Amino acid sequence: MRVVAIGGGVSSCTFASIYKSKHPKDEVFIIEQNKDILSRVLVSGNGRANLFNERFLSDTSTCFNNPSEYQRLIDKHLVKDFLNDYLNKINLSIIKDEEGRCYPYSNTAKSVKRQMLDYLTKLKVNIVRESKVISIDTKEKTITYLKDNKKEKMNYDTLYFGIGGVAYDRNKENYLDLFKTLNVKYECFEPGLVPLITKEKIPNYLVGSRLKCKITLLISQKELYSEEGEILFKKDGLSGISIFNASLFIKENSPANYQIKIDPFNRNPFNQMPELNSKTLYGILNEKISDYILDKLRLNSFTKENIIESLTFKINGKYPLKEAQISLGGIETFEIDNTFHLKENPSVIIGGESLNIHAICGGFNMGFAFLSGYKAGNN
C-alpha cells in the first residue's frame, strides 16, 4: 500500500505521521516543492507559531466563514483526541494566552517544526523535496512531478491533497490546474486576513495612528461581522487584527456595498463621558483622531451617532494576495465526506487550506489544518 501526501505543510505532515503510525508497513510519501517542509510554520504568530485556540473546545460559530461545514467535519471529541494524542506523540507542550491563543511552550515556531519533523523521521515517512506536482491522474492513480527539471511519476493507492493556499508568494495558476485534474468544484482564490482599501482618502496626518474601538462590517447597511480591537490607519485604508478578520467576509468583485463602521466609545459607557464638544473630544480620543472627526463633522452636532458616522468608511477592495495571511477559496466542502475523502473518488483526501473553509486570526486556520490531517489520518 502506498500513500502519497502532496504538500509539506501542517495538514499533510499531520496526516502522514498519523497514518504511518497506524500502518507502519505501508509506504508513505510527502511531496514538497520547496527545499524543506513546514516552512510556513516558522512565520506563524510572528515566529511564535499560533498553532491552536482554546475555543476549538467550546464555540467556534463566529470563527469560520462556513461554520456549519466546520461543525460537520470537526467535533469536540476529535479536538480532545488530537490534543491528548498527537501533541503527546510529537512531544510538544503548548501554552495559551489570556485570549485562548495557543503557542508552543518554548515560544518559538522552530520547536513545532522540529518536533513534527522528528516524528516523521522516526516513523520513516519518505520526504521528497524540491519536487513540484504538475498533474494528477485519478484514473491511473498516478501523480506527475518535476524534479531537477525532469518529469517523474509516482503511483499511489491513497492520495492526500494538502497543498495549502496561495497567499504571499505562491502561484495560484498551478493550484487551479491541479484542482481541475481532480474534477472538483472550487472557488477561485482571493485575499483573506488582509488590510482593507477605503474609498475615503486617509489624510497624511492620520496615517500610522492607532485606535482601540469596535468595528462593524456592514453590507448594504446590514451587520455582517463585528469585533473589538485595535485598528491602524494606512495611507489607503485600514488594518489591524479586527480588520483582517472582517476581510474574511468580504467578497472581491462583488456588487455589494461594504462599509466599516468604527465606534471609538466601546470601552467606556457613553453616559460616563463628559458632554461632547470640540474641547472634551481631545480628552477622550487622541489628537489625530480628534482632528479627523472635527474635519468630518464641521457644522454637525457633537453626538455619538454623528461621530461614529464620521468614522464610517466605504470599502473599495482588499490588499493583494501577496500581502494576505491566507487565501480564501479552494475546493468546495460539499465535495468531501465527513472524513475528508472525495465523495466521487474516495481514494483522494482533501485537507487544510486547500478546502474552501477559513477562519479568523488566532490559531484557527492552523488548528483546522492540524485537525483535518489528524482526522483523515485516523480514517
Tab-separated table of C-alpha atoms in Angstrom:
chain	number	residue	atom	x	y	z
A	1	MET	CA	0.000	0.000	0.000
A	2	ARG	CA	1.381	3.405	-0.991
A	3	VAL	CA	0.030	6.650	0.427
A	4	VAL	CA	1.173	9.961	-1.055
A	5	ALA	CA	0.631	13.394	0.502
A	6	ILE	CA	1.064	16.408	-1.772
A	7	GLY	CA	2.376	19.440	0.092
A	8	GLY	CA	4.664	19.644	3.089
A	9	GLY	CA	2.515	21.827	5.321
A	10	VAL	CA	0.889	21.160	8.673
A	11	SER	CA	-2.104	19.292	7.263
A	12	SER	CA	-0.133	16.851	5.089
A	13	CYS	CA	2.544	16.225	7.707
A	14	THR	CA	-0.043	15.520	10.405
A	15	PHE	CA	-1.916	13.165	8.098
A	16	ALA	CA	1.255	11.339	7.013
A	17	SER	CA	2.501	10.786	10.558
A	18	ILE	CA	-0.846	9.643	11.961
A	19	TYR	CA	-1.461	7.289	9.037
A	20	LYS	CA	2.067	5.841	9.214
A	21	SER	CA	1.805	5.316	12.978
A	22	LYS	CA	-1.280	3.166	12.378
A	23	HIS	CA	0.014	1.389	9.253
A	24	PRO	CA	3.784	1.013	9.771
A	25	LYS	CA	4.213	-1.442	6.879
A	26	ASP	CA	2.686	0.909	4.284
A	27	GLU	CA	4.814	3.277	2.210
A	28	VAL	CA	4.070	6.938	2.980
A	29	PHE	CA	5.480	9.795	0.913
A	30	ILE	CA	5.304	13.579	1.275
A	31	ILE	CA	5.957	15.505	-1.956
A	32	GLU	CA	7.084	19.099	-1.313
A	33	GLN	CA	8.016	21.665	-3.954
A	34	ASN	CA	10.339	23.683	-1.686
A	35	LYS	CA	13.679	22.834	-0.095
A	36	ASP	CA	12.066	21.926	3.193
A	37	ILE	CA	8.706	21.066	4.684
A	38	LEU	CA	6.753	23.082	7.273
A	39	SER	CA	8.343	26.372	6.209
A	40	ARG	CA	5.100	28.321	6.710
A	41	VAL	CA	5.016	27.277	10.365
A	42	LEU	CA	8.093	29.392	11.023
A	43	VAL	CA	6.333	32.663	10.135
A	44	SER	CA	3.112	31.949	12.016
A	45	GLY	CA	2.393	34.142	15.017
A	46	ASN	CA	5.398	36.373	14.274
A	47	GLY	CA	7.723	33.410	14.649
A	48	ARG	CA	5.954	32.005	17.711
A	49	ALA	CA	3.531	29.651	15.877
A	50	ASN	CA	-0.012	30.431	16.963
A	51	LEU	CA	-0.963	26.836	16.276
A	52	PHE	CA	-4.319	26.404	18.008
A	53	ASN	CA	-7.050	28.114	20.012
A	54	GLU	CA	-8.853	27.105	23.171
A	55	ARG	CA	-12.181	27.940	21.514
A	56	PHE	CA	-11.944	24.742	19.476
A	57	LEU	CA	-13.126	23.086	22.700
A	58	SER	CA	-16.118	25.388	23.154
A	59	ASP	CA	-17.688	27.631	20.499
A	60	THR	CA	-16.286	28.376	17.047
A	61	SER	CA	-19.577	29.517	15.489
A	62	THR	CA	-18.276	33.042	14.846
A	63	CYS	CA	-14.760	31.994	13.860
A	64	PHE	CA	-15.270	30.313	10.476
A	65	ASN	CA	-16.667	31.648	7.221
A	66	ASN	CA	-18.628	28.407	6.885
A	67	PRO	CA	-19.469	27.352	10.469
A	68	SER	CA	-21.996	24.647	9.580
A	69	GLU	CA	-19.461	22.836	7.379
A	70	TYR	CA	-16.770	23.166	10.045
A	71	GLN	CA	-19.129	21.585	12.583
A	72	ARG	CA	-19.923	18.767	10.148
A	73	LEU	CA	-16.250	17.944	9.761
A	74	ILE	CA	-14.837	18.609	13.235
A	75	ASP	CA	-16.385	17.838	16.632
A	76	LYS	CA	-15.145	18.475	20.158
A	77	HIS	CA	-14.316	14.791	20.743
A	78	LEU	CA	-11.897	14.912	17.815
A	79	VAL	CA	-10.331	18.091	19.208
A	80	LYS	CA	-9.752	16.429	22.590
A	81	ASP	CA	-8.303	13.331	20.935
A	82	PHE	CA	-5.934	15.481	18.895
A	83	LEU	CA	-4.695	17.385	21.947
A	84	ASN	CA	-4.246	14.229	24.020
A	85	ASP	CA	-2.818	12.065	21.256
A	86	TYR	CA	-0.920	13.907	18.533
A	87	LEU	CA	0.772	16.548	20.682
A	88	ASN	CA	1.959	13.785	23.006
A	89	LYS	CA	3.220	11.757	20.055
A	90	ILE	CA	5.404	14.645	18.874
A	91	ASN	CA	6.341	15.629	22.466
A	92	LEU	CA	5.146	19.214	22.069
A	93	SER	CA	3.967	21.233	25.062
A	94	ILE	CA	1.696	24.212	24.452
A	95	ILE	CA	0.601	27.214	26.488
A	96	LYS	CA	-2.323	29.601	25.996
A	97	ASP	CA	-2.567	33.363	26.434
A	98	GLU	CA	-5.420	35.326	28.016
A	99	GLU	CA	-7.406	35.225	24.764
A	100	GLY	CA	-7.116	31.461	24.334
A	101	ARG	CA	-4.465	31.526	21.603
A	102	CYS	CA	-2.137	28.538	21.905
A	103	TYR	CA	1.622	28.589	21.308
A	104	PRO	CA	4.474	26.149	21.879
A	105	TYR	CA	5.724	26.410	25.450
A	106	SER	CA	9.146	27.303	24.059
A	107	ASN	CA	7.551	30.411	22.481
A	108	THR	CA	9.238	29.690	19.156
A	109	ALA	CA	7.856	28.180	15.949
A	110	LYS	CA	11.092	26.256	15.448
A	111	SER	CA	10.008	23.855	18.194
A	112	VAL	CA	6.841	22.939	16.290
A	113	LYS	CA	8.717	22.270	13.076
A	114	ARG	CA	11.454	20.290	14.812
A	115	GLN	CA	9.079	18.052	16.782
A	116	MET	CA	6.867	17.329	13.765
A	117	LEU	CA	9.879	16.590	11.561
A	118	ASP	CA	11.484	14.365	14.206
A	119	TYR	CA	8.301	12.312	14.452
A	120	LEU	CA	8.083	11.896	10.674
A	121	THR	CA	11.721	10.778	10.644
A	122	LYS	CA	11.126	8.327	13.489
A	123	LEU	CA	8.231	6.780	11.568
A	124	LYS	CA	10.340	6.618	8.383
A	125	VAL	CA	7.982	8.727	6.288
A	126	ASN	CA	9.638	9.447	2.933
A	127	ILE	CA	10.005	13.169	2.164
A	128	VAL	CA	10.632	14.110	-1.472
A	129	ARG	CA	11.795	17.736	-1.537
A	130	GLU	CA	12.084	20.278	-4.374
A	131	SER	CA	9.506	18.366	-6.390
A	132	LYS	CA	6.580	20.240	-7.898
A	133	VAL	CA	3.453	18.221	-8.671
A	134	ILE	CA	2.092	19.309	-12.056
A	135	SER	CA	-0.705	16.805	-12.699
A	136	ILE	CA	-2.804	14.090	-11.094
A	137	ASP	CA	-4.355	11.169	-12.943
A	138	THR	CA	-7.066	9.841	-10.645
A	139	LYS	CA	-7.996	7.002	-13.023
A	140	GLU	CA	-4.469	5.613	-13.215
A	141	LYS	CA	-3.751	6.750	-9.651
A	142	THR	CA	-0.513	8.495	-10.560
A	143	ILE	CA	0.966	11.918	-9.968
A	144	THR	CA	3.486	13.645	-12.228
A	145	TYR	CA	6.033	15.995	-10.691
A	146	LEU	CA	9.103	17.960	-11.728
A	147	LYS	CA	12.363	17.002	-10.047
A	148	ASP	CA	15.548	18.718	-11.277
A	149	ASN	CA	13.576	19.887	-14.335
A	150	LYS	CA	12.730	16.281	-15.216
A	151	LYS	CA	9.267	14.760	-15.158
A	152	GLU	CA	8.807	11.839	-12.809
A	153	LYS	CA	5.760	9.750	-11.974
A	154	MET	CA	4.629	8.083	-8.782
A	155	ASN	CA	1.753	5.678	-8.256
A	156	TYR	CA	-0.498	5.867	-5.221
A	157	ASP	CA	-3.263	3.888	-3.568
A	158	THR	CA	-4.406	6.834	-1.457
A	159	LEU	CA	-3.652	10.482	-2.203
A	160	TYR	CA	-3.761	13.269	0.392
A	161	PHE	CA	-4.161	16.681	-1.235
A	162	GLY	CA	-2.884	19.254	1.258
A	163	ILE	CA	-1.093	21.903	-0.784
A	164	GLY	CA	-2.459	24.808	1.257
A	165	GLY	CA	-3.393	28.183	-0.188
A	166	VAL	CA	-1.821	30.797	-2.440
A	167	ALA	CA	-1.212	33.713	-0.065
A	168	TYR	CA	2.101	35.572	-0.075
A	169	ASP	CA	4.366	34.000	-2.704
A	170	ARG	CA	2.558	31.116	-4.378
A	171	ASN	CA	1.400	30.693	-7.972
A	172	LYS	CA	-2.364	30.224	-7.979
A	173	GLU	CA	-2.444	29.036	-11.605
A	174	ASN	CA	-0.656	25.786	-10.711
A	175	TYR	CA	-3.135	25.218	-7.891
A	176	LEU	CA	-6.127	25.727	-10.179
A	177	ASP	CA	-4.637	23.324	-12.730
A	178	LEU	CA	-4.402	20.652	-10.031
A	179	PHE	CA	-7.970	21.330	-8.910
A	180	LYS	CA	-9.116	20.733	-12.485
A	181	THR	CA	-7.310	17.387	-12.691
A	182	LEU	CA	-9.283	16.293	-9.621
A	183	ASN	CA	-12.540	17.174	-11.411
A	184	VAL	CA	-13.956	19.028	-8.405
A	185	LYS	CA	-15.831	22.280	-7.971
A	186	TYR	CA	-13.824	25.068	-6.390
A	187	GLU	CA	-13.979	28.736	-5.512
A	188	CYS	CA	-11.323	30.963	-7.084
A	189	PHE	CA	-8.731	32.364	-4.713
A	190	GLU	CA	-8.821	35.843	-3.214
A	191	PRO	CA	-7.029	37.512	-0.280
A	192	GLY	CA	-8.051	36.752	3.298
A	193	LEU	CA	-6.934	38.202	6.648
A	194	VAL	CA	-5.674	41.317	4.921
A	195	PRO	CA	-5.941	45.156	5.179
A	196	LEU	CA	-8.909	46.843	3.509
A	197	ILE	CA	-8.789	49.666	0.972
A	198	THR	CA	-11.212	52.524	1.650
A	199	LYS	CA	-12.970	54.785	-0.799
A	200	GLU	CA	-12.357	57.745	1.507
A	201	LYS	CA	-8.883	59.236	1.407
A	202	ILE	CA	-6.959	58.891	4.659
A	203	PRO	CA	-5.252	62.247	5.399
A	204	ASN	CA	-1.494	62.150	5.878
A	205	TYR	CA	-1.706	63.278	9.496
A	206	LEU	CA	-3.857	60.245	10.347
A	207	VAL	CA	-1.639	57.624	8.658
A	208	GLY	CA	0.029	55.435	11.292
A	209	SER	CA	-2.461	56.317	14.032
A	210	ARG	CA	-3.963	53.513	16.096
A	211	LEU	CA	-7.381	53.379	17.719
A	212	LYS	CA	-8.912	50.869	20.122
A	213	CYS	CA	-12.524	50.539	19.086
A	214	LYS	CA	-15.363	48.306	17.974
A	215	ILE	CA	-15.573	47.773	14.232
A	216	THR	CA	-18.710	46.620	12.452
A	217	LEU	CA	-18.726	45.337	8.890
A	218	LEU	CA	-21.921	46.309	7.079
A	219	ILE	CA	-23.262	45.016	3.800
A	220	SER	CA	-25.993	47.234	2.365
A	221	GLN	CA	-26.435	48.661	5.902
A	222	LYS	CA	-26.887	45.200	7.490
A	223	GLU	CA	-24.396	43.947	10.078
A	224	LEU	CA	-22.211	41.112	8.803
A	225	TYR	CA	-19.434	40.974	11.406
A	226	SER	CA	-18.256	42.935	14.451
A	227	GLU	CA	-15.279	42.795	16.783
A	228	GLU	CA	-13.469	44.893	19.357
A	229	GLY	CA	-9.781	45.542	18.848
A	230	GLU	CA	-7.128	47.985	17.704
A	231	ILE	CA	-7.099	49.319	14.163
A	232	LEU	CA	-4.352	51.050	12.208
A	233	PHE	CA	-4.949	53.813	9.676
A	234	LYS	CA	-2.920	53.318	6.488
A	235	LYS	CA	-2.445	55.699	3.579
A	236	ASP	CA	-5.089	53.890	1.548
A	237	GLY	CA	-7.207	52.132	4.133
A	238	LEU	CA	-7.492	50.256	7.416
A	239	SER	CA	-5.501	47.473	9.071
A	240	GLY	CA	-5.324	45.601	12.370
A	241	ILE	CA	-6.481	42.163	13.540
A	242	SER	CA	-10.173	43.097	13.646
A	243	ILE	CA	-9.931	44.471	10.095
A	244	PHE	CA	-8.140	41.297	8.957
A	245	ASN	CA	-10.963	39.240	10.420
A	246	ALA	CA	-13.622	41.387	8.749
A	247	SER	CA	-11.902	40.805	5.386
A	248	LEU	CA	-12.854	37.133	5.695
A	249	PHE	CA	-16.469	38.070	4.983
A	250	ILE	CA	-15.879	40.422	2.036
A	251	LYS	CA	-16.171	39.054	-1.483
A	252	GLU	CA	-13.920	40.655	-4.072
A	253	ASN	CA	-15.554	41.953	-7.249
A	254	SER	CA	-18.933	41.845	-5.533
A	255	PRO	CA	-21.573	44.484	-6.308
A	256	ALA	CA	-22.429	44.610	-2.591
A	257	ASN	CA	-21.845	47.844	-0.700
A	258	TYR	CA	-19.455	47.081	2.158
A	259	GLN	CA	-18.741	49.577	4.940
A	260	ILE	CA	-16.671	49.542	8.112
A	261	LYS	CA	-18.253	51.461	10.989
A	262	ILE	CA	-15.893	52.441	13.808
A	263	ASP	CA	-17.173	53.011	17.357
A	264	PRO	CA	-14.415	54.589	19.491
A	265	PHE	CA	-16.605	54.673	22.612
A	266	ASN	CA	-16.951	50.915	23.099
A	267	ARG	CA	-14.560	50.735	26.047
A	268	ASN	CA	-16.425	53.233	28.213
A	269	PRO	CA	-20.188	53.579	28.688
A	270	PHE	CA	-21.162	56.731	26.830
A	271	ASN	CA	-23.153	58.109	29.746
A	272	GLN	CA	-19.988	58.233	31.868
A	273	MET	CA	-18.239	60.578	29.439
A	274	PRO	CA	-18.367	64.365	29.589
A	275	GLU	CA	-20.621	66.256	27.237
A	276	LEU	CA	-19.129	66.020	23.776
A	277	ASN	CA	-17.799	69.169	22.186
A	278	SER	CA	-14.653	70.324	20.388
A	279	LYS	CA	-12.764	70.617	23.690
A	280	THR	CA	-13.825	67.453	25.509
A	281	LEU	CA	-13.251	65.316	22.399
A	282	TYR	CA	-9.472	65.702	22.827
A	283	GLY	CA	-9.760	64.363	26.372
A	284	ILE	CA	-11.380	61.183	25.102
A	285	LEU	CA	-9.552	60.379	21.872
A	286	ASN	CA	-6.025	61.034	20.670
A	287	GLU	CA	-5.259	64.286	18.902
A	288	LYS	CA	-5.061	62.986	15.342
A	289	ILE	CA	-8.304	61.017	15.596
A	290	SER	CA	-9.995	64.069	17.123
A	291	ASP	CA	-8.656	66.302	14.336
A	292	TYR	CA	-10.092	63.928	11.744
A	293	ILE	CA	-13.504	63.832	13.427
A	294	LEU	CA	-13.617	67.633	13.614
A	295	ASP	CA	-12.696	67.871	9.931
A	296	LYS	CA	-15.530	65.485	9.072
A	297	LEU	CA	-18.184	66.883	11.420
A	298	ARG	CA	-17.732	70.553	10.593
A	299	LEU	CA	-21.119	72.082	11.428
A	300	ASN	CA	-22.793	68.852	12.549
A	301	SER	CA	-23.640	68.430	16.228
A	302	PHE	CA	-21.350	66.511	18.580
A	303	THR	CA	-23.367	63.353	19.164
A	304	LYS	CA	-22.144	59.811	19.482
A	305	GLU	CA	-24.063	58.873	16.344
A	306	ASN	CA	-22.546	61.691	14.268
A	307	ILE	CA	-19.022	60.866	15.437
A	308	ILE	CA	-19.455	57.190	14.536
A	309	GLU	CA	-20.879	58.276	11.184
A	310	SER	CA	-17.743	60.378	10.604
A	311	LEU	CA	-15.697	57.208	11.217
A	312	THR	CA	-17.632	55.051	8.731
A	313	PHE	CA	-15.661	54.032	5.645
A	314	LYS	CA	-16.772	52.565	2.327
A	315	ILE	CA	-14.671	49.574	1.266
A	316	ASN	CA	-13.181	49.669	-2.217
A	317	GLY	CA	-11.286	46.396	-2.028
A	318	LYS	CA	-8.681	44.298	-0.263
A	319	TYR	CA	-4.902	44.254	-0.330
A	320	PRO	CA	-3.482	41.664	-2.797
A	321	LEU	CA	-2.727	38.012	-2.113
A	322	LYS	CA	0.968	38.718	-1.598
A	323	GLU	CA	0.006	40.835	1.448
A	324	ALA	CA	-2.509	38.311	2.833
A	325	GLN	CA	-2.075	35.869	5.698
A	326	ILE	CA	-4.306	33.288	3.996
A	327	SER	CA	-6.147	32.834	0.725
A	328	LEU	CA	-9.905	32.417	0.603
A	329	GLY	CA	-11.379	29.925	-1.841
A	330	GLY	CA	-10.380	26.377	-2.680
A	331	ILE	CA	-12.188	23.080	-3.160
A	332	GLU	CA	-15.816	23.230	-2.060
A	333	THR	CA	-16.539	21.273	1.107
A	334	PHE	CA	-19.623	19.584	-0.383
A	335	GLU	CA	-17.160	17.545	-2.472
A	336	ILE	CA	-15.908	15.689	0.638
A	337	ASP	CA	-17.487	13.337	3.163
A	338	ASN	CA	-17.142	13.640	6.938
A	339	THR	CA	-13.666	12.070	6.831
A	340	PHE	CA	-12.345	14.443	4.137
A	341	HIS	CA	-12.449	11.832	1.343
A	342	LEU	CA	-13.815	12.939	-2.016
A	343	LYS	CA	-17.339	11.574	-2.364
A	344	GLU	CA	-16.857	10.742	-6.043
A	345	ASN	CA	-13.294	9.463	-5.629
A	346	PRO	CA	-12.679	8.093	-2.108
A	347	SER	CA	-9.009	7.333	-2.781
A	348	VAL	CA	-8.374	11.107	-2.732
A	349	ILE	CA	-8.466	13.086	0.521
A	350	ILE	CA	-8.554	16.902	0.761
A	351	GLY	CA	-7.409	18.795	3.864
A	352	GLY	CA	-6.301	22.118	5.278
A	353	GLU	CA	-6.358	25.408	3.381
A	354	SER	CA	-6.953	23.608	0.080
A	355	LEU	CA	-10.595	23.467	1.189
A	356	ASN	CA	-12.922	26.450	0.961
A	357	ILE	CA	-13.249	26.797	4.719
A	358	HIS	CA	-11.366	29.547	6.509
A	359	ALA	CA	-11.243	31.283	9.865
A	360	ILE	CA	-10.332	34.486	11.660
A	361	CYS	CA	-6.918	35.127	13.227
A	362	GLY	CA	-5.970	33.385	16.449
A	363	GLY	CA	-4.739	29.894	15.567
A	364	PHE	CA	-7.950	28.678	13.925
A	365	ASN	CA	-6.568	28.183	10.417
A	366	MET	CA	-3.504	26.242	11.535
A	367	GLY	CA	-5.689	24.419	14.035
A	368	PHE	CA	-8.046	23.333	11.259
A	369	ALA	CA	-5.056	22.157	9.209
A	370	PHE	CA	-3.910	20.005	12.141
A	371	LEU	CA	-7.403	18.650	12.791
A	372	SER	CA	-8.216	17.817	9.170
A	373	GLY	CA	-4.929	15.937	8.770
A	374	TYR	CA	-5.426	14.178	12.097
A	375	LYS	CA	-8.968	13.047	11.313
A	376	ALA	CA	-8.098	11.883	7.803
A	377	GLY	CA	-5.046	10.002	9.081
A	378	ASN	CA	-7.252	8.105	11.512
A	379	ASN	CA	-9.763	7.204	8.808
